[in-house]
């Protein structure tokens, strides 16, 4: 369809004029030292033909016409002219925006803001001022100063569309430039990097895990920004300190339970599923010890139990209680490493066999006590690598750990189901039984007692703790 009119940036409609296109191309030619009005006129005619094929309505925006000019110049091999035209176009856009900002007139109407939900709205100074007053509690004068700073930044760009996250970043920068640091800090939005969100989608076992992973990333930012003292944040970000649950503040670290045994394995599994579903609401990690009857059924070829146990392992780590060694390990039916063996005492040969299979061994006489429940409210760890003999720095680690635990206990006080449980810490990076290791352990325990917190030393680190403390080596 032949275009009849062009809508300018201020919304005014003017008749479509092929001559104006030819003049614009001629100016671009002149910028690179070419004087060929006949070629400019011919290229303008090609632009009109291109628009007639591409348009389905008689009215065009000025941006559509300019995009068509660049396309035709490139397709016809006039690359230098196309570059000169694009530069002139961008320069004029910056000039118009600067003039509007400095003159405090209407803001650039051809700039659109795309909300988080995908809706588009034309740029409006009044809308942004209202948003700043409502969201950041600024007075009218402060909001106007921030808006002028935002528009000054936009005047230097060639953007025609602006996403809401980028706009909020510009608002934060404007508030800082205006000296309103407190408002910028208190109202700054949480931001999850797109690469991290993509990684969650690619690596998570299912959609629910991807959503939970993204949510935990935002909660971690919120905790570090608002609830933990700077001493803790510095240690955490450097890889010196790890505290379980910064990204999941309302749940405890670990819940261990034994399931009472009956002769009917299906009753045992039903009880285990019920217990796991209830515990997952309040605990980040769950371990269940199934009675010897389950292992006995599997040893006798009870393959119908394999699938339900594997499904149960999606809720927590499952241990099959064994009175001794078991021939089932030679034909282990479970994959994924979330089903293993529990015993009364440590067994060297069994431990070695499980290590070869990359499975952990859980041991202890408490595992077969009736309805045993073990609760770890918070697991934590310190990385003291390279600090041997640096006692003042180790004092700082101990104080930072206790400060972090106090915050975690305050967070979990809102969940009545978490009443009662251990607080555990591990130390990484110091030789066992060394003077520095013993000193740091003693300082953590004493610092905890001064704060009214009782801790116990843990002998191992979780996989998450190892990954975080490894930041110190990067």
PDB file of N, CA and C in Angstrom, residues 273-317:
ATOM      1  N   UNK A 273       6.322 -41.451  53.221  1.00  0.00           N
ATOM      2  CA  UNK A 273       5.868 -40.369  52.339  1.00  0.00           C
ATOM      3  C   UNK A 273       5.133 -39.289  53.130  1.00  0.00           C
ATOM      4  N   UNK A 274       4.296 -39.690  54.062  1.00  0.00           N
ATOM      5  CA  UNK A 274       3.563 -38.728  54.876  1.00  0.00           C
ATOM      6  C   UNK A 274       4.518 -37.886  55.712  1.00  0.00           C
ATOM      7  N   UNK A 275       5.505 -38.532  56.318  1.00  0.00           N
ATOM      8  CA  UNK A 275       6.486 -37.820  57.131  1.00  0.00           C
ATOM      9  C   UNK A 275       7.312 -36.853  56.286  1.00  0.00           C
ATOM     10  N   UNK A 276       7.725 -37.293  55.094  1.00  0.00           N
ATOM     11  CA  UNK A 276       8.551 -36.455  54.224  1.00  0.00           C
ATOM     12  C   UNK A 276       7.775 -35.238  53.744  1.00  0.00           C
ATOM     13  N   UNK A 277       6.526 -35.443  53.334  1.00  0.00           N
ATOM     14  CA  UNK A 277       5.727 -34.325  52.831  1.00  0.00           C
ATOM     15  C   UNK A 277       5.526 -33.261  53.906  1.00  0.00           C
ATOM     16  N   UNK A 278       5.331 -33.692  55.156  1.00  0.00           N
ATOM     17  CA  UNK A 278       5.138 -32.743  56.242  1.00  0.00           C
ATOM     18  C   UNK A 278       6.440 -32.028  56.595  1.00  0.00           C
ATOM     19  N   UNK A 279       7.548 -32.769  56.609  1.00  0.00           N
ATOM     20  CA  UNK A 279       8.826 -32.185  57.015  1.00  0.00           C
ATOM     21  C   UNK A 279       9.359 -31.194  55.986  1.00  0.00           C
ATOM     22  N   UNK A 280       9.077 -31.380  54.688  1.00  0.00           N
ATOM     23  CA  UNK A 280       9.613 -30.504  53.651  1.00  0.00           C
ATOM     24  C   UNK A 280       9.143 -29.062  53.795  1.00  0.00           C
ATOM     25  N   UNK A 281       8.039 -28.856  54.501  1.00  0.00           N
ATOM     26  CA  UNK A 281       7.550 -27.498  54.674  1.00  0.00           C
ATOM     27  C   UNK A 281       8.459 -26.682  55.590  1.00  0.00           C
ATOM     28  N   UNK A 282       9.166 -27.349  56.491  1.00  0.00           N
ATOM     29  CA  UNK A 282       9.933 -26.639  57.510  1.00  0.00           C
ATOM     30  C   UNK A 282      11.433 -26.872  57.441  1.00  0.00           C
ATOM     31  N   UNK A 283      11.897 -27.798  56.590  1.00  0.00           N
ATOM     32  CA  UNK A 283      13.313 -28.154  56.577  1.00  0.00           C
ATOM     33  C   UNK A 283      13.840 -28.164  55.156  1.00  0.00           C
ATOM     34  N   UNK A 284      15.044 -27.618  54.999  1.00  0.00           N
ATOM     35  CA  UNK A 284      15.669 -27.564  53.676  1.00  0.00           C
ATOM     36  C   UNK A 284      16.098 -28.944  53.202  1.00  0.00           C
ATOM     37  N   UNK A 285      16.665 -29.712  54.082  1.00  0.00           N
ATOM     38  CA  UNK A 285      17.137 -31.050  53.730  1.00  0.00           C
ATOM     39  C   UNK A 285      16.488 -32.074  54.636  1.00  0.00           C
ATOM     40  N   UNK A 286      16.227 -33.241  54.079  1.00  0.00           N
ATOM     41  CA  UNK A 286      15.519 -34.292  54.795  1.00  0.00           C
ATOM     42  C   UNK A 286      16.232 -35.618  54.577  1.00  0.00           C
ATOM     43  N   UNK A 287      16.445 -36.351  55.670  1.00  0.00           N
ATOM     44  CA  UNK A 287      17.006 -37.706  55.586  1.00  0.00           C
ATOM     45  C   UNK A 287      16.075 -38.659  56.328  1.00  0.00           C
ATOM     46  N   UNK A 288      15.714 -39.748  55.670  1.00  0.00           N
ATOM     47  CA  UNK A 288      14.853 -40.757  56.275  1.00  0.00           C
ATOM     48  C   UNK A 288      15.594 -42.085  56.319  1.00  0.00           C
ATOM     49  N   UNK A 289      15.499 -42.764  57.460  1.00  0.00           N
ATOM     50  CA  UNK A 289      16.093 -44.094  57.620  1.00  0.00           C
ATOM     51  C   UNK A 289      14.957 -45.109  57.629  1.00  0.00           C
ATOM     52  N   UNK A 290      14.935 -45.971  56.620  1.00  0.00           N
ATOM     53  CA  UNK A 290      13.895 -47.000  56.526  1.00  0.00           C
ATOM     54  C   UNK A 290      14.332 -48.243  57.292  1.00  0.00           C
ATOM     55  N   UNK A 291      13.416 -48.964  57.909  1.00  0.00           N
ATOM     56  CA  UNK A 291      13.757 -50.098  58.780  1.00  0.00           C
ATOM     57  C   UNK A 291      14.342 -51.272  57.997  1.00  0.00           C
ATOM     58  N   UNK A 292      14.979 -52.250  58.714  1.00  0.00           N
ATOM     59  CA  UNK A 292      15.615 -53.393  58.035  1.00  0.00           C
ATOM     60  C   UNK A 292      14.658 -54.210  57.172  1.00  0.00           C
ATOM     61  N   UNK A 293      13.364 -54.163  57.477  1.00  0.00           N
ATOM     62  CA  UNK A 293      12.421 -54.958  56.690  1.00  0.00           C
ATOM     63  C   UNK A 293      12.415 -54.533  55.223  1.00  0.00           C
ATOM     64  N   UNK A 294      12.630 -53.272  54.953  1.00  0.00           N
ATOM     65  CA  UNK A 294      12.652 -52.801  53.562  1.00  0.00           C
ATOM     66  C   UNK A 294      13.845 -53.388  52.829  1.00  0.00           C
ATOM     67  N   UNK A 295      15.027 -53.316  53.449  1.00  0.00           N
ATOM     68  CA  UNK A 295      16.215 -53.903  52.819  1.00  0.00           C
ATOM     69  C   UNK A 295      16.041 -55.400  52.615  1.00  0.00           C
ATOM     70  N   UNK A 296      15.404 -56.079  53.595  1.00  0.00           N
ATOM     71  CA  UNK A 296      15.175 -57.513  53.454  1.00  0.00           C
ATOM     72  C   UNK A 296      14.310 -57.842  52.249  1.00  0.00           C
ATOM     73  N   UNK A 297      13.254 -57.067  52.012  1.00  0.00           N
ATOM     74  CA  UNK A 297      12.400 -57.301  50.845  1.00  0.00           C
ATOM     75  C   UNK A 297      13.184 -57.079  49.550  1.00  0.00           C
ATOM     76  N   UNK A 298      14.028 -56.073  49.508  1.00  0.00           N
ATOM     77  CA  UNK A 298      14.823 -55.818  48.310  1.00  0.00           C
ATOM     78  C   UNK A 298      15.838 -56.930  48.083  1.00  0.00           C
ATOM     79  N   UNK A 299      16.456 -57.450  49.154  1.00  0.00           N
ATOM     80  CA  UNK A 299      17.424 -58.543  49.015  1.00  0.00           C
ATOM     81  C   UNK A 299      16.748 -59.804  48.487  1.00  0.00           C
ATOM     82  N   UNK A 300      15.470 -59.965  48.829  1.00  0.00           N
ATOM     83  CA  UNK A 300      14.746 -61.160  48.369  1.00  0.00           C
ATOM     84  C   UNK A 300      14.106 -60.951  47.003  1.00  0.00           C
ATOM     85  N   UNK A 301      14.457 -59.862  46.347  1.00  0.00           N
ATOM     86  CA  UNK A 301      13.960 -59.651  44.987  1.00  0.00           C
ATOM     87  C   UNK A 301      12.689 -58.842  44.904  1.00  0.00           C
ATOM     88  N   UNK A 302      12.390 -58.076  45.921  1.00  0.00           N
ATOM     89  CA  UNK A 302      11.175 -57.261  45.908  1.00  0.00           C
ATOM     90  C   UNK A 302      11.340 -56.019  45.040  1.00  0.00           C
ATOM     91  N   UNK A 303      11.391 -56.198  43.743  1.00  0.00           N
ATOM     92  CA  UNK A 303      11.655 -55.087  42.821  1.00  0.00           C
ATOM     93  C   UNK A 303      10.511 -54.080  42.758  1.00  0.00           C
ATOM     94  N   UNK A 304       9.315 -54.474  43.225  1.00  0.00           N
ATOM     95  CA  UNK A 304       8.194 -53.533  43.179  1.00  0.00           C
ATOM     96  C   UNK A 304       8.403 -52.354  44.137  1.00  0.00           C
ATOM     97  N   UNK A 305       9.361 -52.489  45.064  1.00  0.00           N
ATOM     98  CA  UNK A 305       9.627 -51.403  46.003  1.00  0.00           C
ATOM     99  C   UNK A 305      10.596 -50.368  45.447  1.00  0.00           C
ATOM    100  N   UNK A 306      11.283 -50.720  44.365  1.00  0.00           N
ATOM    101  CA  UNK A 306      12.336 -49.837  43.858  1.00  0.00           C
ATOM    102  C   UNK A 306      11.771 -48.495  43.408  1.00  0.00           C
ATOM    103  N   UNK A 307      10.721 -48.514  42.623  1.00  0.00           N
ATOM    104  CA  UNK A 307      10.172 -47.264  42.101  1.00  0.00           C
ATOM    105  C   UNK A 307       9.614 -46.364  43.201  1.00  0.00           C
ATOM    106  N   UNK A 308       8.826 -46.874  44.178  1.00  0.00           N
ATOM    107  CA  UNK A 308       8.360 -45.993  45.256  1.00  0.00           C
ATOM    108  C   UNK A 308       9.498 -45.395  46.081  1.00  0.00           C
ATOM    109  N   UNK A 309      10.549 -46.184  46.338  1.00  0.00           N
ATOM    110  CA  UNK A 309      11.679 -45.649  47.099  1.00  0.00           C
ATOM    111  C   UNK A 309      12.396 -44.568  46.292  1.00  0.00           C
ATOM    112  N   UNK A 310      12.542 -44.776  44.984  1.00  0.00           N
ATOM    113  CA  UNK A 310      13.164 -43.759  44.130  1.00  0.00           C
ATOM    114  C   UNK A 310      12.330 -42.477  44.125  1.00  0.00           C
ATOM    115  N   UNK A 311      10.998 -42.613  44.124  1.00  0.00           N
ATOM    116  CA  UNK A 311      10.135 -41.432  44.181  1.00  0.00           C
ATOM    117  C   UNK A 311      10.273 -40.736  45.534  1.00  0.00           C
ATOM    118  N   UNK A 312      10.397 -41.521  46.605  1.00  0.00           N
ATOM    119  CA  UNK A 312      10.593 -40.948  47.931  1.00  0.00           C
ATOM    120  C   UNK A 312      11.909 -40.176  48.005  1.00  0.00           C
ATOM    121  N   UNK A 313      12.912 -40.642  47.261  1.00  0.00           N
ATOM    122  CA  UNK A 313      14.222 -39.976  47.251  1.00  0.00           C
ATOM    123  C   UNK A 313      14.160 -38.597  46.606  1.00  0.00           C
ATOM    124  N   UNK A 314      13.084 -38.292  45.868  1.00  0.00           N
ATOM    125  CA  UNK A 314      12.937 -36.938  45.332  1.00  0.00           C
ATOM    126  C   UNK A 314      12.599 -35.936  46.428  1.00  0.00           C
ATOM    127  N   UNK A 315      12.103 -36.430  47.569  1.00  0.00           N
ATOM    128  CA  UNK A 315      11.762 -35.558  48.688  1.00  0.00           C
ATOM    129  C   UNK A 315      12.906 -35.421  49.689  1.00  0.00           C
ATOM    130  N   UNK A 316      13.762 -36.401  49.771  1.00  0.00           N
ATOM    131  CA  UNK A 316      14.863 -36.355  50.721  1.00  0.00           C
ATOM    132  C   UNK A 316      15.835 -37.486  50.462  1.00  0.00           C
ATOM    133  N   UNK A 317      16.893 -37.539  51.270  1.00  0.00           N
ATOM    134  CA  UNK A 317      17.880 -38.605  51.135  1.00  0.00           C
ATOM    135  C   UNK A 317      17.384 -39.814  51.915  1.00  0.00           C
TER     136      UNK A 317
END
